[in-house]
Short mmCIF file of C-alpha atoms in Angstrom, two decimals:
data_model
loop_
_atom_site.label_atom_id
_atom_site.label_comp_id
_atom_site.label_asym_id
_atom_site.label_seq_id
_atom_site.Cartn_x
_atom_site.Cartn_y
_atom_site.Cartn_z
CA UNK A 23 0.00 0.00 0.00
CA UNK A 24 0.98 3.38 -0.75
CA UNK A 25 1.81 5.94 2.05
CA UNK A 26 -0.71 8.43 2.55
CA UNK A 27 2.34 10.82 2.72
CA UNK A 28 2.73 10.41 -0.86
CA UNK A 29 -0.51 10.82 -1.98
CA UNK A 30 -0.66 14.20 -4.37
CA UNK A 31 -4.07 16.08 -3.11
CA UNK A 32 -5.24 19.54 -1.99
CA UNK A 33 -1.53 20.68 -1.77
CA UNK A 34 -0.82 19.80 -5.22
CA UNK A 35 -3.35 22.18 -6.25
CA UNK A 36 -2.65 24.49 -3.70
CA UNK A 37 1.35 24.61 -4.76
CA UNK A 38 0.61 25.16 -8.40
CA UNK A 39 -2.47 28.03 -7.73
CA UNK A 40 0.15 29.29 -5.07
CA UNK A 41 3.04 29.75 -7.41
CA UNK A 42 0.47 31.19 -9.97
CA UNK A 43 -0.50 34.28 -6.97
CA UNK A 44 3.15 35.11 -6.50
CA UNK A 45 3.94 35.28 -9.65
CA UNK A 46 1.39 37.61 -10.70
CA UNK A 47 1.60 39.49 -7.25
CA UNK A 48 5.87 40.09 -8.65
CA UNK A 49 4.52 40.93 -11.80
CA UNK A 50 2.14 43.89 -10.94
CA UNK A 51 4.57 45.03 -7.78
CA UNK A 52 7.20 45.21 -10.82
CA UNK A 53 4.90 47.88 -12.89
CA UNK A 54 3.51 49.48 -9.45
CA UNK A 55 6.76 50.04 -7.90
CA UNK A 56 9.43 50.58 -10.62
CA UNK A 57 7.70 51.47 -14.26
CA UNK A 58 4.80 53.23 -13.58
CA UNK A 59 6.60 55.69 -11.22
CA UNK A 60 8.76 56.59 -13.87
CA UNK A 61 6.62 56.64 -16.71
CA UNK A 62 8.08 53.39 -18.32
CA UNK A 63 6.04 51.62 -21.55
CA UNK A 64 6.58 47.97 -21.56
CA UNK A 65 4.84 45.52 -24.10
CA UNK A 66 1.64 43.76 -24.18
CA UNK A 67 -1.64 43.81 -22.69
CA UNK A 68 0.41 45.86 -19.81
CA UNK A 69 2.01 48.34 -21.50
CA UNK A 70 -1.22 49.05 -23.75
CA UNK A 71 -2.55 50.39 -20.81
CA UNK A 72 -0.11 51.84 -19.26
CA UNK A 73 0.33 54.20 -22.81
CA UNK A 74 -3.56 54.47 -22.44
CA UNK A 75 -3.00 55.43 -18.40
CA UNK A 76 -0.17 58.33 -19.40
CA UNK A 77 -1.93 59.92 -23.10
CA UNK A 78 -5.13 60.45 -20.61
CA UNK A 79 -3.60 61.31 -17.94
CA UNK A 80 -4.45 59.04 -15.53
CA UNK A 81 -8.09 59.02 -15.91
CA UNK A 82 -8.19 55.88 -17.37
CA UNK A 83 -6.44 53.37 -15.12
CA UNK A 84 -3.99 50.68 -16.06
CA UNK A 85 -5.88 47.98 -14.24
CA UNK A 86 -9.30 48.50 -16.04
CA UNK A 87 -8.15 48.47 -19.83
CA UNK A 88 -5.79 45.26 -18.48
CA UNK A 89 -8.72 43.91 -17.49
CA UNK A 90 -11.32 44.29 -20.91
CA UNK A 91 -8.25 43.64 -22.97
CA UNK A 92 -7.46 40.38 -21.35
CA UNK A 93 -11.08 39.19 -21.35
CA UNK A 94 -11.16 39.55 -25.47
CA UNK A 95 -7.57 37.42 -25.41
CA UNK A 96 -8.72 34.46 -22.91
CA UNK A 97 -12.04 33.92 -25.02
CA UNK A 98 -9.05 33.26 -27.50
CA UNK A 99 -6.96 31.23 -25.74
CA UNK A 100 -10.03 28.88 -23.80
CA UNK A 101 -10.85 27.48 -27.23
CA UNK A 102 -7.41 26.96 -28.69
CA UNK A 103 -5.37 25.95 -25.31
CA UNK A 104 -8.22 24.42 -23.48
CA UNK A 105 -10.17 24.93 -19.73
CA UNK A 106 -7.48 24.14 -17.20
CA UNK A 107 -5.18 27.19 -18.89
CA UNK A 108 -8.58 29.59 -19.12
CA UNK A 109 -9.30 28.42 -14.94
CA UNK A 110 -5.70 30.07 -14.01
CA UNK A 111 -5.45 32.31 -16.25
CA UNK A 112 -9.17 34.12 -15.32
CA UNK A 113 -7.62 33.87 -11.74
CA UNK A 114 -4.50 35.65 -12.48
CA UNK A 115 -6.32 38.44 -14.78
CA UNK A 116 -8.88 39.16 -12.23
CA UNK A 117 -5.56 39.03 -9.26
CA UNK A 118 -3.38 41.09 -11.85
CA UNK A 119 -6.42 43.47 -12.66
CA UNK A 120 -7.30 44.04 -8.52
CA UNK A 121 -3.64 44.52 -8.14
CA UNK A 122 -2.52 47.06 -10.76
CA UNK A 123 -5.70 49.20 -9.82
CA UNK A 124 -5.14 48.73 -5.07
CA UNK A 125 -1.76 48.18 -5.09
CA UNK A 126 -0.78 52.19 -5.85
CA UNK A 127 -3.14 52.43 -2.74
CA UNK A 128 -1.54 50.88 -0.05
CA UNK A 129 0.30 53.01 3.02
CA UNK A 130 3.20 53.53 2.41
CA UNK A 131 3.87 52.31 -1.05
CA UNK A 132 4.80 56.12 -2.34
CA UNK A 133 7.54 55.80 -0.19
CA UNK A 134 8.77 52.63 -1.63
CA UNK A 135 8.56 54.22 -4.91
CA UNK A 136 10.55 57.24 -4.08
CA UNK A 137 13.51 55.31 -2.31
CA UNK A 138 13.72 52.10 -4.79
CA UNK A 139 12.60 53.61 -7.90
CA UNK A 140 12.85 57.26 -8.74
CA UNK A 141 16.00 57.66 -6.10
CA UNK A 142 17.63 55.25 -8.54
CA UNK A 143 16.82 56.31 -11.68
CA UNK A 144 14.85 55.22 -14.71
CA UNK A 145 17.78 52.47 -15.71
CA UNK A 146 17.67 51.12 -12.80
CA UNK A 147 14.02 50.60 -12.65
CA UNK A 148 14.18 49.24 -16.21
CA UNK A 149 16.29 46.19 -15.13
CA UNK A 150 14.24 46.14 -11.58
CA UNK A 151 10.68 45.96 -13.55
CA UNK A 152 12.21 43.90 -16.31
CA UNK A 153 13.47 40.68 -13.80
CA UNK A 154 10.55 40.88 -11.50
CA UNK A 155 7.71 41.30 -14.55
CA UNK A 156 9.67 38.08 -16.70
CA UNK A 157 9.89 36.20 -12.82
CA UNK A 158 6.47 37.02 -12.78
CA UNK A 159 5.47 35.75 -15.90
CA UNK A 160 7.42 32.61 -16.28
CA UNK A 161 6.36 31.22 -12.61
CA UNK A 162 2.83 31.47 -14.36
CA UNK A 163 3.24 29.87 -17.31
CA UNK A 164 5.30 27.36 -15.46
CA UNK A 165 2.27 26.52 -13.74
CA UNK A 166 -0.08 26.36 -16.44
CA UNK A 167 -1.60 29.95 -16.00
CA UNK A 168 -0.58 33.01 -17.32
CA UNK A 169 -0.36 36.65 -16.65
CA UNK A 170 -2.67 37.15 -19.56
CA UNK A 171 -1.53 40.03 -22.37
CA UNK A 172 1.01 38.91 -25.01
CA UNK A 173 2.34 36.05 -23.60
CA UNK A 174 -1.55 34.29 -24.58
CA UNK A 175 -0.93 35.12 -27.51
CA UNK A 176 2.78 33.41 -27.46
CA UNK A 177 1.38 30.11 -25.93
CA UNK A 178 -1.39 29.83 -28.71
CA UNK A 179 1.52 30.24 -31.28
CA UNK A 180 4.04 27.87 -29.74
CA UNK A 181 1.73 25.17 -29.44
CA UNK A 182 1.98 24.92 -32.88
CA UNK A 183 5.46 26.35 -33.74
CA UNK A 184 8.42 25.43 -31.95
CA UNK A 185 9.77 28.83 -30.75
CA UNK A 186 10.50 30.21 -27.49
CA UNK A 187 7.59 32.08 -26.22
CA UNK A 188 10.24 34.82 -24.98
CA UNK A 189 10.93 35.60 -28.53
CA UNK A 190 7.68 35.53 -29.89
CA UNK A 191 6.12 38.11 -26.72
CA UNK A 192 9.69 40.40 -27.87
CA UNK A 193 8.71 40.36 -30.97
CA UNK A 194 4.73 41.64 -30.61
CA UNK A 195 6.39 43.97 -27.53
CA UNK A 196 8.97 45.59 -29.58
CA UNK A 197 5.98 47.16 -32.15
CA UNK A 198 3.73 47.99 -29.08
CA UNK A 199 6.59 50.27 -27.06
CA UNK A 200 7.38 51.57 -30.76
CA UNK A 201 3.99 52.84 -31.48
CA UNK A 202 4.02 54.99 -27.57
CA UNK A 203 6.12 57.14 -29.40
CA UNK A 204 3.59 58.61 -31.50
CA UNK A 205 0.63 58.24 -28.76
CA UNK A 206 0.81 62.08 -26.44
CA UNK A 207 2.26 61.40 -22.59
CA UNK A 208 1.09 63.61 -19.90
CA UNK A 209 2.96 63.65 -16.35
CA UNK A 210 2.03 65.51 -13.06
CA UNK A 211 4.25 67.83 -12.21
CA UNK A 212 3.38 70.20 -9.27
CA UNK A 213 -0.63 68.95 -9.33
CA UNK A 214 -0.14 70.02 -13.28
CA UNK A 215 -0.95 67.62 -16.29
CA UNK A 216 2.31 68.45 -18.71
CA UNK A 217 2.63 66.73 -22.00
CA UNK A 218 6.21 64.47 -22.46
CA UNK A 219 8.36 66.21 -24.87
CA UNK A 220 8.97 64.09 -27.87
CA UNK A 221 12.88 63.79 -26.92
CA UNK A 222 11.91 62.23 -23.40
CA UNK A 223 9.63 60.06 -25.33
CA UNK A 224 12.20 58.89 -27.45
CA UNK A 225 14.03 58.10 -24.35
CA UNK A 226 11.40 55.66 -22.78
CA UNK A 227 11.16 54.14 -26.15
CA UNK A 228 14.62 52.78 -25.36
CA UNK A 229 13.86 52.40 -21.75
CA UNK A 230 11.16 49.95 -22.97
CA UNK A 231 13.38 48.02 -25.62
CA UNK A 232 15.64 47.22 -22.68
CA UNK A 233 12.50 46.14 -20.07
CA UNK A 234 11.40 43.63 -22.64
CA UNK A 235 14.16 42.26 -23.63
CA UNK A 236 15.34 41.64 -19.72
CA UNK A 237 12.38 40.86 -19.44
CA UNK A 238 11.93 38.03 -22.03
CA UNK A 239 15.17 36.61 -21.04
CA UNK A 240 14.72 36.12 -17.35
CA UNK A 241 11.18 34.27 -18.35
CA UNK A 242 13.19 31.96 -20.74
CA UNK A 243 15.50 31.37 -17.98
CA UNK A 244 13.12 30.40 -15.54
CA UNK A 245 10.90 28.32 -17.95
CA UNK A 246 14.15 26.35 -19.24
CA UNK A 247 14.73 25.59 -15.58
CA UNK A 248 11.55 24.80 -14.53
CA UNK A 249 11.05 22.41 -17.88
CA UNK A 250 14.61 20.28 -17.46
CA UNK A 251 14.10 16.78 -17.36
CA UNK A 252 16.50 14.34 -15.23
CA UNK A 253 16.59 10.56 -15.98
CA UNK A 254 17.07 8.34 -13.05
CA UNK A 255 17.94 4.79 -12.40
CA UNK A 256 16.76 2.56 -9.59
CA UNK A 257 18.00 -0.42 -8.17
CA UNK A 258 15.64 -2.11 -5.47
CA UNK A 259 14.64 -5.11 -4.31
CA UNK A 260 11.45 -3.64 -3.97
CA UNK A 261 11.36 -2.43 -7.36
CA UNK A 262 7.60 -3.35 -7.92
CA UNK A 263 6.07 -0.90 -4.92
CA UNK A 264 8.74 1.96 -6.29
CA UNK A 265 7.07 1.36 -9.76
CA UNK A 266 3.63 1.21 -8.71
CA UNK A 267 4.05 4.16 -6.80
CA UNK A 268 5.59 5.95 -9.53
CA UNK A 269 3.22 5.28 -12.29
CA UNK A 270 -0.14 5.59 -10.05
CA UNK A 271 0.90 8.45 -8.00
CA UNK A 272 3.07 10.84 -10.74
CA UNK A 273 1.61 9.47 -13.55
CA UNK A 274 4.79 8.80 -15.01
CA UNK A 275 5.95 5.88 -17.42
CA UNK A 276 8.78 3.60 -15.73
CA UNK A 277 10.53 1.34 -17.90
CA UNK A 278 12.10 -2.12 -16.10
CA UNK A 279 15.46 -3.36 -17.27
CA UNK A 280 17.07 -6.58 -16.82
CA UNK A 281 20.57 -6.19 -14.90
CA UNK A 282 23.72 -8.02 -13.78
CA UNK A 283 25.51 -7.09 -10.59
CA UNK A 284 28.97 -8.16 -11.29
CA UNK A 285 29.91 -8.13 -8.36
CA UNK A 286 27.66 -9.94 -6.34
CA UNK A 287 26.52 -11.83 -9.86
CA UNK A 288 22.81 -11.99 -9.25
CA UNK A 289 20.29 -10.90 -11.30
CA UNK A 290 18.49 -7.42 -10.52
CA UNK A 291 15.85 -5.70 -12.10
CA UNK A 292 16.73 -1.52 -12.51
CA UNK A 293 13.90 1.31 -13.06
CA UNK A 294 14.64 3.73 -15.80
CA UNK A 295 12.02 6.75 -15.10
CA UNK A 296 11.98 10.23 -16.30
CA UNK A 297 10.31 13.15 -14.96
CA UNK A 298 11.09 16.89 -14.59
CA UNK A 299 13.43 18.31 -12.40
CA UNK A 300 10.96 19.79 -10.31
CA UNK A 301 9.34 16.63 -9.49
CA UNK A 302 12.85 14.97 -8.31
CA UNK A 303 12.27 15.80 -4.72
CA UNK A 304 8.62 14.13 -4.86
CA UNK A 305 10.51 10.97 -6.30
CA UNK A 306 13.10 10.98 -4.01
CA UNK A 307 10.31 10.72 -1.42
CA UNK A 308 8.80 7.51 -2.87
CA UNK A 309 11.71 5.78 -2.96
CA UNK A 310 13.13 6.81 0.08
CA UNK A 311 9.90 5.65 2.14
CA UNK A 312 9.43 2.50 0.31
CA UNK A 313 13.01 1.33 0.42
CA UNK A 314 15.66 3.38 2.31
CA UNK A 315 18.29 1.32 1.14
CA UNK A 316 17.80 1.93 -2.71
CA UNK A 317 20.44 2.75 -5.07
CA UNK A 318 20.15 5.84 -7.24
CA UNK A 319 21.59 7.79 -10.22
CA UNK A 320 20.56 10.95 -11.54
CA UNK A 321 21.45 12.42 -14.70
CA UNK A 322 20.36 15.36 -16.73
CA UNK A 323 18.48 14.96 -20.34
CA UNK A 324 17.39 17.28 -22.75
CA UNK A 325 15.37 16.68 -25.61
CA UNK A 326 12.53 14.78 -24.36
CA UNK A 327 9.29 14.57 -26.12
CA UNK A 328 6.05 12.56 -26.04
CA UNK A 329 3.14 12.23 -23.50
CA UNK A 330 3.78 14.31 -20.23
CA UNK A 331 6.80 16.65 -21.60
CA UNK A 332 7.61 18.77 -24.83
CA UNK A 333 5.31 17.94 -27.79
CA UNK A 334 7.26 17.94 -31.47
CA UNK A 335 6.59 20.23 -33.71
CA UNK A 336 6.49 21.25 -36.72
CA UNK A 337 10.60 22.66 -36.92
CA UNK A 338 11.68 20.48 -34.44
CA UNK A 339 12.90 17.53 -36.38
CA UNK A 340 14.75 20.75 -38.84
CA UNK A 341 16.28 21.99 -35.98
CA UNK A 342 17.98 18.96 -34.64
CA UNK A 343 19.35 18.09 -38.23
CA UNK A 344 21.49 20.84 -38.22
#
């Protein structure tokens, strides 16, 4: 029988909707705290409205037009990518959309803004905005949610084109921040509405090539990670529980090969199983309660497609040939 301790249940579902809070709670304290402050433009659904926040000067807020924008893209994406990523992602729009609208709210939170991000500049608060908004991001999509914006639109193309979504939510971000440049920016200054010259505008043009390309990178980064497979090899006499365990509780395939210990020259039969990196741990714990005395190795793969990891697409095969 299995160990109850092993069982995957409420906290499961609580670690993956958990991950999927924080990361949209980074993402709209990156915007709140560092870009907004210093009247940054960053790409997608995001930085739509924060040009449509600045040209009206603040009368229309971020968090509403983030909010009817995103609606019109999930209708999108819960036909093409399915229910479980439309469940998440409604949570983190509605999470994102309360967030970018209360956060600016909160005690104390201008004084946050004036020591972290105007006290530092606007290049600082590029690279600031830019790690936490692509942390943000990626611990969504790692999760099977998203942050909503351009990176639903990057999911519905890389499920059928094998290309980062980093590169494809650069690529739609780069002709967003360029098209700020022509919208009119107004900023407070002394309880006055004054309209951005266009050389300052120019300015957080580049400001916002920089954000998005940080930003891309660091959710590539954390995606890769959170995607790397690891193979591992068991030896146990109680092979049969480990494999039972395995396949029932992870839902993972485990393959049983035929072995020789040379050394003690009896037959043995060794599990071949692989799962991602972030399930190692939870593997780890199966065998370890089922047979404290297994053997182990761990190695790390790349590559690996079919049921439960990367799907192959269309370029894929191209890719590897050369």
């Amino acid at each position: 029988m299995i160990p109850s301790i092993l069982k995957k249940n409420f906290w499961t579902h609580f670690k993956e909707w958990g991950l999927v809070t924080l990361g949209v709670v980074i993402y709209v304290s990156g915007w709140v705290i560092f870009l907004t402050p210093n009247n940054l433009v960053g790409g997608g659904v995001t930085g739509i409205s924060s040009i449509i926040q600045y040209a009206t000067g603040g009368a229309i807020q971020m968090g509403y037009t983030y909010f009817v924008l995103n609606v019109i893209l999930l209708v999108i994406a819960f036909f093409i990518l399915g229910k479980g990523f439309g469940a998440k992602t409604i949570y983190a729009i509605i999470l994102g959309s309360i967030g970018l609208r209360l956060m600016p709210l909160i005690p104390g939170i201008e004084v946050i803004r004036d020591q972290l991000a105007l006290a530092n500049g606007k290049l600082m608060s590029t690279i600031m905005g830019g790690i936490m908004a692509g942390t943000g991001i990626g611990m969504s999509i790692s999760q099977g949610g998203s942050t909503g914006g351009t990176d639903i639109i990057a999911l519905i193309y890389t499920k059928f084109r094998n290309v980062s979504p980093g590169k494809v939510i650069l690529f739609i971000d780069v002709l967003i921040i360029g098209s700020s440049f022509f919208v009119p920016s107004y900023v407070t200054v002394d309880g006055v509405d004054t309209l951005l010259p266009w050389q300052e505008k120019a300015v957080t043009v580049v400001y916002g090539l920089i954000l998005v390309a940080i930003c891309s990178s660091v959710m590539d980064m954390y995606l890769n990670g959170s995607r790397q497979s690891v193979q591992v090899f068991i030896l146990s006499r109680r092979y049969v529980e480990i494999a039972e365990a395995i396949t029932r509780e992870m839902h993972r395939g485990v393959t049983v090969l035929d072995g020789r210990g040379w050394y003690t020259h009896s037959s043995s039969e060794i599990l071949m199983v692989i799962t991602r990196k972030t399930d190692l741990s939870l593997l780890l714990r199966y065998v370890k309660t089922i047979d404290p005395d297994a053997f182990l190795s761990v190695s790390s793969v790349t590559g690996v497609y079919g049921k439960g990891f990367d799907t192959i697409k269309g370029d894929t095969l191209h890719k590897e040939e050369k």
